[in-house]
Short mmCIF file of C-alpha atoms in Angstrom, two decimals:
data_model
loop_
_atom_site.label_atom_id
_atom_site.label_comp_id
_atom_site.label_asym_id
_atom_site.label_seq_id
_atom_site.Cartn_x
_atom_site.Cartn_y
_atom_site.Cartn_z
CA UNK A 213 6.22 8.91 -8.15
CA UNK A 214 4.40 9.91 -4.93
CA UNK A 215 6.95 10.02 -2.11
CA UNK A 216 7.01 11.39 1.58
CA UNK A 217 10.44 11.14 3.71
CA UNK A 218 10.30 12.08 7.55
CA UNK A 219 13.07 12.94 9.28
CA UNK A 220 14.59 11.53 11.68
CA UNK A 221 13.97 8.49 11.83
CA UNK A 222 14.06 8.48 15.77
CA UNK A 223 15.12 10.82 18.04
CA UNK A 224 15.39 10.74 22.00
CA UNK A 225 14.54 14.44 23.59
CA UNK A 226 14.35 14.79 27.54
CA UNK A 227 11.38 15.96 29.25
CA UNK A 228 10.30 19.38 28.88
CA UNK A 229 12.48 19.95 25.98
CA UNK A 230 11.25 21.12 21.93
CA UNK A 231 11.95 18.86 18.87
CA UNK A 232 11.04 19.24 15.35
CA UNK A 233 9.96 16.81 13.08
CA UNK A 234 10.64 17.35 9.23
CA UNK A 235 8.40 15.69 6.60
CA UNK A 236 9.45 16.22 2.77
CA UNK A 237 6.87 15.47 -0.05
CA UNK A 238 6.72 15.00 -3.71
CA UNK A 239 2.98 14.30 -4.15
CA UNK A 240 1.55 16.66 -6.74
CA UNK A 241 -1.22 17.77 -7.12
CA UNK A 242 -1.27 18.46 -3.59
CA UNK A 243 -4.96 18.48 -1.71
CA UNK A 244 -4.06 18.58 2.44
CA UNK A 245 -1.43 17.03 4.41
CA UNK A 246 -1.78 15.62 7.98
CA UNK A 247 0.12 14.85 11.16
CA UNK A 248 -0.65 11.65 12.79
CA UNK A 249 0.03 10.76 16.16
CA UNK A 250 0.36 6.82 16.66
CA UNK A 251 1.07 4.91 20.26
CA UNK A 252 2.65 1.71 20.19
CA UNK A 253 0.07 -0.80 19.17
CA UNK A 254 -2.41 1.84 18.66
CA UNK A 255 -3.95 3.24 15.39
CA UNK A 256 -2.87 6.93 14.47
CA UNK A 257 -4.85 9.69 15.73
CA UNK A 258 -4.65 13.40 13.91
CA UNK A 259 -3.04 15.85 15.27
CA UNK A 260 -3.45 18.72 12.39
CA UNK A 261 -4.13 18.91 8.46
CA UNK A 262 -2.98 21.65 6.42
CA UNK A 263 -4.42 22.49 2.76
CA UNK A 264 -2.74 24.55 0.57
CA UNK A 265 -3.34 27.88 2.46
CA UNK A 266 -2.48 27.23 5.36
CA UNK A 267 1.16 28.18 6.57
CA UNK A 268 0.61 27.05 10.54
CA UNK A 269 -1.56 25.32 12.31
CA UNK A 270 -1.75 24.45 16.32
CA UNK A 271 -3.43 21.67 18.13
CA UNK A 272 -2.10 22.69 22.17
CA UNK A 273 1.49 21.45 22.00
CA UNK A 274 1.78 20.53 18.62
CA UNK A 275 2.55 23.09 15.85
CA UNK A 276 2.65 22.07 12.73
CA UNK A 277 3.94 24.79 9.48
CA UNK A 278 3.42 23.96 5.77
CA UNK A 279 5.97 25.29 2.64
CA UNK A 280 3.94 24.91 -0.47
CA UNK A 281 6.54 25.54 -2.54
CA UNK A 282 8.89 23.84 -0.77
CA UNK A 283 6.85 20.95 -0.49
CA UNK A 284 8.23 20.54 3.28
CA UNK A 285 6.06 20.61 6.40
CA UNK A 286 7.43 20.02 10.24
CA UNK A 287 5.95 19.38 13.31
CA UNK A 288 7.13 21.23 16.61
CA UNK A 289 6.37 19.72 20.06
CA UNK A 290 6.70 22.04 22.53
CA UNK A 291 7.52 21.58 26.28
CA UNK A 292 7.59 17.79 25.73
CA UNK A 293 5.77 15.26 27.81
CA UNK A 294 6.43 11.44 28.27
CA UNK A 295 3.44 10.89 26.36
CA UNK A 296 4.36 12.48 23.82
CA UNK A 297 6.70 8.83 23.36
CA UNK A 298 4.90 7.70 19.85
CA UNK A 299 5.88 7.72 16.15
CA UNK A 300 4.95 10.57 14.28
CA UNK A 301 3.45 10.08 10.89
CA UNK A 302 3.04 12.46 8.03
CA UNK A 303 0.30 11.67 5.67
CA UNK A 304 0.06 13.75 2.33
CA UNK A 305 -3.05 13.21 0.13
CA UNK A 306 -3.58 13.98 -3.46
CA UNK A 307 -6.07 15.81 -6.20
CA UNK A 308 -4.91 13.56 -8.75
CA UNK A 309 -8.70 12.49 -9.93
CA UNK A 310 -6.96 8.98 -11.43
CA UNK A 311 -4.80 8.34 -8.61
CA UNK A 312 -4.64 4.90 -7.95
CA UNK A 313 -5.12 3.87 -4.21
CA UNK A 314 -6.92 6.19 -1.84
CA UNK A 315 -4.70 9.14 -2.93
CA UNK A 316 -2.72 9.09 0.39
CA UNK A 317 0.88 8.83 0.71
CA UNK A 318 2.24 7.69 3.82
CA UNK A 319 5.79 8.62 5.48
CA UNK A 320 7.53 6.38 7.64
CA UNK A 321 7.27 7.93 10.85
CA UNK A 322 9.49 9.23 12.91
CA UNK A 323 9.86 7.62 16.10
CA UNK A 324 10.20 9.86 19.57
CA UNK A 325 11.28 8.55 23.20
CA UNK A 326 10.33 11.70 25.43
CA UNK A 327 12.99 10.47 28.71
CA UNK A 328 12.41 11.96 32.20
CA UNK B 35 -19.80 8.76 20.62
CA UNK B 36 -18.61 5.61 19.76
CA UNK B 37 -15.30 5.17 17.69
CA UNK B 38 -14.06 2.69 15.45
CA UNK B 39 -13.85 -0.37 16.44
CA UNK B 40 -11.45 -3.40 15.16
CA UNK B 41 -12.18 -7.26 15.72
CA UNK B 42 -10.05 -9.09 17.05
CA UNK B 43 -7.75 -7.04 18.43
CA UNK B 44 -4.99 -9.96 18.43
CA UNK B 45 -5.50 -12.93 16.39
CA UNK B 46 -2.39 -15.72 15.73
CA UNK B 47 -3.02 -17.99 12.14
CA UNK B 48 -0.87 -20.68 10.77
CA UNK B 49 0.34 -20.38 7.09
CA UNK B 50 -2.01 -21.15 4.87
CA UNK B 51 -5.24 -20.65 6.56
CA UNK B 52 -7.60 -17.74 6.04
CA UNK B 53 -8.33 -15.12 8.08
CA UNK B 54 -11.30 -12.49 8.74
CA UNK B 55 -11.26 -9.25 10.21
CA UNK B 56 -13.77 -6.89 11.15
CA UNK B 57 -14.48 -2.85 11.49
CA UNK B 58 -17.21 -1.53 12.35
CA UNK B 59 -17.17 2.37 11.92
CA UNK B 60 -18.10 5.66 13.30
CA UNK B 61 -21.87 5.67 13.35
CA UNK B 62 -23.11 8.01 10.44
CA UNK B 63 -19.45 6.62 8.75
CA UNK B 64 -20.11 5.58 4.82
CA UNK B 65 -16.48 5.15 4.03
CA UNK B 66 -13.85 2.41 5.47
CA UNK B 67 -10.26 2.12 4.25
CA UNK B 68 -8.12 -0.49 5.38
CA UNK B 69 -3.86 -0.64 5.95
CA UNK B 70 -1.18 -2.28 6.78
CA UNK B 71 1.62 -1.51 9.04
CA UNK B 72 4.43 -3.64 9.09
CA UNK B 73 8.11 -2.23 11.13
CA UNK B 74 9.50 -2.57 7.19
CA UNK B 75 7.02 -1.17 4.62
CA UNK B 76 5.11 1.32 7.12
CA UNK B 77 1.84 1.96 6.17
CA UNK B 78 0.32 1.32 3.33
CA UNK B 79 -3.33 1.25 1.80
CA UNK B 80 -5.29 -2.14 0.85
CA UNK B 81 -8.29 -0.45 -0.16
CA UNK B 82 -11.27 1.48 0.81
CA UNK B 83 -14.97 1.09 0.68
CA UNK B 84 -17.91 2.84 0.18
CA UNK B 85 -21.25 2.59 0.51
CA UNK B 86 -20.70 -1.33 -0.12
CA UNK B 87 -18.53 -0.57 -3.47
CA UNK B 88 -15.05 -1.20 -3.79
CA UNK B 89 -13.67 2.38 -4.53
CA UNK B 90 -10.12 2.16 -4.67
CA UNK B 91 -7.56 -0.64 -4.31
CA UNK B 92 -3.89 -0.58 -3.61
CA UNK B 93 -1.31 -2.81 -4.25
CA UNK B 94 -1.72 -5.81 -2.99
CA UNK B 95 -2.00 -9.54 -4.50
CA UNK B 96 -5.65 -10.79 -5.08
CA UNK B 97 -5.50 -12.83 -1.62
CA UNK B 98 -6.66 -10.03 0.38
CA UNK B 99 -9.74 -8.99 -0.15
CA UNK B 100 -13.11 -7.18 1.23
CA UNK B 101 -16.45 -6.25 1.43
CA UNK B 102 -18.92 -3.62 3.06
CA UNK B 103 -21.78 -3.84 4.31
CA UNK B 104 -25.54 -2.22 4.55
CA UNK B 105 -24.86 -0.95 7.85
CA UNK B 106 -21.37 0.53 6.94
CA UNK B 107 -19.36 -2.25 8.77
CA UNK B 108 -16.63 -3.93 6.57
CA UNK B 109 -14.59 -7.39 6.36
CA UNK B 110 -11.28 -7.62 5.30
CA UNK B 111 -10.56 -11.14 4.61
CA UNK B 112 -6.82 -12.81 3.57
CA UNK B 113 -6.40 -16.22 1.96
CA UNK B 114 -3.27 -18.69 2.30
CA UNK B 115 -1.63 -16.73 4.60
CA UNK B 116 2.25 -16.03 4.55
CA UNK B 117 5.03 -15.35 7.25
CA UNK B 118 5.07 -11.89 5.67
CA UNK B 119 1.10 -11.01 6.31
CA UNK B 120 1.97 -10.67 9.85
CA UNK B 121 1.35 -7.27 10.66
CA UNK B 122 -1.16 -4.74 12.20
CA UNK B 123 -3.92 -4.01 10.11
CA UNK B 124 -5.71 -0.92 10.43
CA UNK B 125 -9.18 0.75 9.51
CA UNK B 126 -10.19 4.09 9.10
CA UNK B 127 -13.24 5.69 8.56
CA UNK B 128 -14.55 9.04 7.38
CA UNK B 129 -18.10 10.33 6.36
CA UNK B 130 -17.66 9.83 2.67
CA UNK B 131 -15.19 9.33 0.42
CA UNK B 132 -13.03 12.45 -0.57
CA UNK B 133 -10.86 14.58 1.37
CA UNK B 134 -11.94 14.16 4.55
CA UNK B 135 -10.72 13.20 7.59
CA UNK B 136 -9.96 9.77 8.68
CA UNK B 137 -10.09 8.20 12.21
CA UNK B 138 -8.42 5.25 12.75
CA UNK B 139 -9.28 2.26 14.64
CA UNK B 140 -6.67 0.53 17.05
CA UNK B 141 -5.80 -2.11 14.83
CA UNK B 142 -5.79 -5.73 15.05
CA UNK B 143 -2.70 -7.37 15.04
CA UNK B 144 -2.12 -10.36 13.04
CA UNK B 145 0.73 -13.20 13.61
CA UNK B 146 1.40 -15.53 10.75
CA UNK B 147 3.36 -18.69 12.04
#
Protein backbone atom coordinates (compact mmCIF):
# COMPACT_ATOMS: atom_id res chain seq x y z
CA UNK A 1 0.00 0.00 0.00
CA UNK A 2 0.90 3.60 -0.93
CA UNK A 3 2.02 5.41 2.22
CA UNK A 4 3.83 8.80 3.04
CA UNK A 5 4.74 9.67 6.88
CA UNK A 6 6.11 13.30 7.68
CA UNK A 7 7.85 13.97 10.49
CA UNK A 8 7.20 15.78 13.01
CA UNK A 9 4.15 16.24 13.36
CA UNK A 10 4.68 19.91 14.68
CA UNK A 11 7.48 21.62 15.67
CA UNK A 12 7.98 25.25 17.18
CA UNK A 13 11.52 26.90 15.85
CA UNK A 14 12.31 30.67 16.81
CA UNK A 15 12.89 33.23 14.30
CA UNK A 16 15.83 33.12 12.24
CA UNK A 17 16.57 29.64 13.15
CA UNK A 18 16.85 26.19 10.44
CA UNK A 19 14.47 23.16 10.77
CA UNK A 20 14.15 20.13 8.74
CA UNK A 21 11.26 18.45 7.75
CA UNK A 22 11.45 14.57 7.02
CA UNK A 23 8.95 12.91 4.64
CA UNK A 24 9.24 8.93 4.25
CA UNK A 25 7.48 7.17 1.24
CA UNK A 26 6.53 3.79 0.10
CA UNK A 27 4.85 4.66 -3.23
CA UNK A 28 6.41 2.60 -6.00
CA UNK A 29 6.71 3.13 -8.95
CA UNK A 30 7.81 6.45 -8.09
CA UNK A 31 7.12 9.45 -10.85
CA UNK A 32 7.98 13.05 -8.78
CA UNK A 33 7.42 14.09 -5.34
CA UNK A 34 6.45 17.62 -4.15
CA UNK A 35 6.60 20.00 -1.21
CA UNK A 36 3.55 21.91 -0.49
CA UNK A 37 3.30 24.89 1.42
CA UNK A 38 -0.32 25.40 3.00
CA UNK A 39 -1.50 28.62 5.31
CA UNK A 40 -4.17 28.15 7.63
CA UNK A 41 -7.37 28.14 5.69
CA UNK A 42 -5.54 28.39 2.53
CA UNK A 43 -5.02 25.78 -0.28
CA UNK A 44 -1.32 24.42 -0.64
CA UNK A 45 0.97 26.16 -2.83
CA UNK A 46 4.35 24.24 -4.27
CA UNK A 47 7.28 24.89 -3.09
CA UNK A 48 9.55 22.22 -5.16
CA UNK A 49 9.05 18.74 -7.06
CA UNK A 50 11.72 16.33 -7.44
CA UNK A 51 11.68 13.33 -10.12
CA UNK A 52 13.80 10.63 -9.86
CA UNK A 53 17.08 12.49 -10.77
CA UNK A 54 17.05 14.95 -8.90
CA UNK A 55 19.05 14.84 -5.50
CA UNK A 56 18.34 18.81 -4.44
CA UNK A 57 16.35 21.26 -5.36
CA UNK A 58 15.99 25.14 -4.03
CA UNK A 59 13.13 27.51 -4.20
CA UNK A 60 14.96 30.82 -2.03
CA UNK A 61 14.67 29.51 1.52
CA UNK A 62 13.43 26.27 1.00
CA UNK A 63 15.73 23.31 0.11
CA UNK A 64 14.37 20.37 -0.49
CA UNK A 65 16.89 16.78 -1.11
CA UNK A 66 15.48 13.49 -2.49
CA UNK A 67 17.01 9.64 -1.53
CA UNK A 68 15.73 7.41 -4.24
CA UNK A 69 16.73 4.57 -2.70
CA UNK A 70 15.93 5.51 0.46
CA UNK A 71 12.68 6.56 -0.47
CA UNK A 72 13.12 9.67 2.06
CA UNK A 73 13.04 13.32 1.05
CA UNK A 74 13.31 16.51 3.66
CA UNK A 75 12.71 19.91 3.46
CA UNK A 76 15.22 22.56 5.02
CA UNK A 77 14.02 26.12 5.84
CA UNK A 78 16.64 28.25 6.24
CA UNK A 79 16.90 31.52 8.29
CA UNK A 80 13.22 31.12 9.26
CA UNK A 81 10.59 33.78 8.97
CA UNK A 82 7.16 34.13 10.80
CA UNK A 83 5.62 33.35 7.65
CA UNK A 84 7.05 30.60 7.24
CA UNK A 85 4.10 29.51 10.26
CA UNK A 86 2.10 26.85 7.86
CA UNK A 87 1.90 23.04 7.60
CA UNK A 88 4.15 21.49 5.36
CA UNK A 89 2.85 18.81 3.08
CA UNK A 90 4.67 16.17 1.14
CA UNK A 91 2.90 14.89 -1.85
CA UNK A 92 4.40 11.76 -3.70
CA UNK A 93 2.80 10.74 -7.05
CA UNK A 94 2.94 7.51 -8.87
CA UNK A 95 3.70 5.70 -12.50
CA UNK A 96 1.51 2.99 -11.60
CA UNK A 97 -0.63 3.18 -15.10
CA UNK A 98 -3.75 1.32 -12.99
CA UNK A 99 -3.43 3.28 -9.97
CA UNK A 100 -6.61 3.97 -8.65
CA UNK A 101 -7.24 7.69 -7.62
CA UNK A 102 -5.17 10.44 -9.17
CA UNK A 103 -1.92 8.56 -8.34
CA UNK A 104 -1.03 11.03 -5.50
CA UNK A 105 -0.31 10.13 -2.06
CA UNK A 106 -0.66 12.65 0.46
CA UNK A 107 1.36 12.99 3.93
CA UNK A 108 -0.06 14.52 6.82
CA UNK A 109 1.77 17.57 7.14
CA UNK A 110 3.85 18.73 9.43
CA UNK A 111 2.82 21.66 11.22
CA UNK A 112 5.49 24.73 11.96
CA UNK A 113 4.99 27.84 14.45
CA UNK A 114 8.04 30.14 13.39
CA UNK A 115 7.97 32.38 17.17
CA UNK A 116 9.70 35.81 17.30
CA UNK B 1 -3.13 35.80 -14.60
CA UNK B 2 -5.95 34.71 -12.88
CA UNK B 3 -5.78 31.67 -10.41
CA UNK B 4 -8.13 29.24 -9.28
CA UNK B 5 -10.88 30.21 -7.90
CA UNK B 6 -13.33 28.31 -5.26
CA UNK B 7 -17.14 29.23 -4.65
CA UNK B 8 -18.18 29.84 -1.79
CA UNK B 9 -15.45 30.29 0.15
CA UNK B 10 -17.53 29.48 3.48
CA UNK B 11 -20.77 27.84 3.24
CA UNK B 12 -22.73 26.27 6.64
CA UNK B 13 -25.53 23.18 5.59
CA UNK B 14 -27.74 21.27 7.89
CA UNK B 15 -27.61 17.39 7.76
CA UNK B 16 -29.24 16.12 5.15
CA UNK B 17 -29.36 18.78 2.60
CA UNK B 18 -27.25 18.96 -0.52
CA UNK B 19 -24.66 21.04 -1.30
CA UNK B 20 -22.83 22.56 -4.53
CA UNK B 21 -19.52 23.80 -4.96
CA UNK B 22 -17.79 25.45 -7.62
CA UNK B 23 -14.06 25.85 -9.30
CA UNK B 24 -13.38 27.54 -11.89
CA UNK B 25 -9.69 26.97 -13.10
CA UNK B 26 -6.60 28.46 -14.45
CA UNK B 27 -7.55 29.77 -17.86
CA UNK B 28 -6.01 27.36 -20.55
CA UNK B 29 -6.62 24.59 -17.36
CA UNK B 30 -8.28 21.15 -18.89
CA UNK B 31 -7.87 19.20 -15.72
CA UNK B 32 -9.63 19.78 -12.11
CA UNK B 33 -9.14 17.44 -9.15
CA UNK B 34 -10.94 17.88 -6.11
CA UNK B 35 -9.92 17.00 -2.03
CA UNK B 36 -10.70 16.94 1.13
CA UNK B 37 -8.95 18.11 4.15
CA UNK B 38 -10.27 17.29 7.32
CA UNK B 39 -7.71 17.93 10.89
CA UNK B 40 -8.19 13.76 11.02
CA UNK B 41 -7.81 12.13 7.57
CA UNK B 42 -5.59 15.03 5.91
CA UNK B 43 -5.94 15.21 2.47
CA UNK B 44 -7.31 13.06 0.39
CA UNK B 45 -8.52 12.85 -3.38
CA UNK B 46 -12.39 12.73 -4.49
CA UNK B 47 -11.67 12.72 -8.00
CA UNK B 48 -10.46 14.56 -10.95
CA UNK B 49 -11.80 15.70 -14.24
CA UNK B 50 -10.94 16.15 -17.56
CA UNK B 51 -12.00 17.58 -20.41
CA UNK B 52 -15.69 16.94 -18.99
CA UNK B 53 -14.83 13.04 -18.29
CA UNK B 54 -14.59 11.59 -15.05
CA UNK B 55 -10.90 10.31 -15.04
CA UNK B 56 -10.22 9.00 -11.81
CA UNK B 57 -12.20 8.58 -8.57
CA UNK B 58 -11.11 8.01 -5.05
CA UNK B 59 -12.66 6.62 -2.28
CA UNK B 60 -15.48 8.06 -1.40
CA UNK B 61 -19.32 6.86 -1.07
CA UNK B 62 -21.53 7.58 -4.20
CA UNK B 63 -22.99 10.87 -2.40
CA UNK B 64 -20.35 13.04 -3.63
CA UNK B 65 -20.22 13.54 -6.88
CA UNK B 66 -19.18 15.89 -10.02
CA UNK B 67 -19.12 17.16 -13.26
CA UNK B 68 -17.01 19.43 -15.73
CA UNK B 69 -17.80 21.57 -17.88
CA UNK B 70 -17.18 23.00 -21.67
CA UNK B 71 -15.37 25.83 -20.39
CA UNK B 72 -13.17 23.75 -17.93
CA UNK B 73 -15.09 24.90 -14.75
CA UNK B 74 -16.28 21.98 -12.48
CA UNK B 75 -19.09 21.22 -9.71
CA UNK B 76 -18.60 19.13 -6.97
CA UNK B 77 -21.88 18.37 -5.53
CA UNK B 78 -22.64 16.20 -1.99
CA UNK B 79 -26.01 14.66 -1.14
CA UNK B 80 -27.53 14.03 2.51
CA UNK B 81 -24.94 15.58 4.16
CA UNK B 82 -23.28 14.20 7.46
CA UNK B 83 -21.56 15.79 10.62
CA UNK B 84 -18.45 14.16 9.18
CA UNK B 85 -18.54 16.06 5.53
CA UNK B 86 -17.54 19.09 7.32
CA UNK B 87 -14.34 19.94 6.05
CA UNK B 88 -12.36 22.14 3.54
CA UNK B 89 -12.64 21.07 0.17
CA UNK B 90 -10.09 21.85 -2.23
CA UNK B 91 -9.50 22.09 -6.15
CA UNK B 92 -6.61 21.91 -8.13
CA UNK B 93 -5.94 22.36 -11.53
CA UNK B 94 -3.21 21.57 -14.03
CA UNK B 95 -3.02 21.75 -17.94
CA UNK B 96 -3.86 18.15 -18.55
CA UNK B 97 -3.99 15.22 -16.86
CA UNK B 98 -0.58 13.45 -16.10
CA UNK B 99 2.27 14.47 -14.14
CA UNK B 100 2.00 17.84 -14.01
CA UNK B 101 1.78 20.33 -11.68
CA UNK B 102 -1.17 21.24 -9.68
CA UNK B 103 -2.25 24.65 -8.25
CA UNK B 104 -4.57 24.72 -5.73
CA UNK B 105 -7.42 26.89 -5.06
CA UNK B 106 -8.10 28.35 -1.46
CA UNK B 107 -10.69 26.06 -0.61
CA UNK B 108 -14.13 26.40 0.50
CA UNK B 109 -14.90 25.42 3.77
CA UNK B 110 -17.88 23.45 4.52
CA UNK B 111 -19.79 23.14 8.10
CA UNK B 112 -22.22 20.31 8.48
CA UNK B 113 -24.57 20.98 11.54
Amino acid sequence: KNQVEQSPQSLIILEGKNCTLQCNYTVSPFSNLRWYKQDTGRGPVSLTIMTFSENTKSNGRYTATLDADTKQSSLHITASQLSDSASYICVVRSREIKAAGNKLTFGGGTRVLVKP
Amino acid sequence: KAGVTQTPRYLIKTRGQQVTLSCSPISGHRSVSWYQQTPGQGLQFLFEYFSETQRNKGNFPGRFSGRQFSNSRSEMNVSTLELGDSALYLCASSPKTGPYGYTFGSGTRLTVV
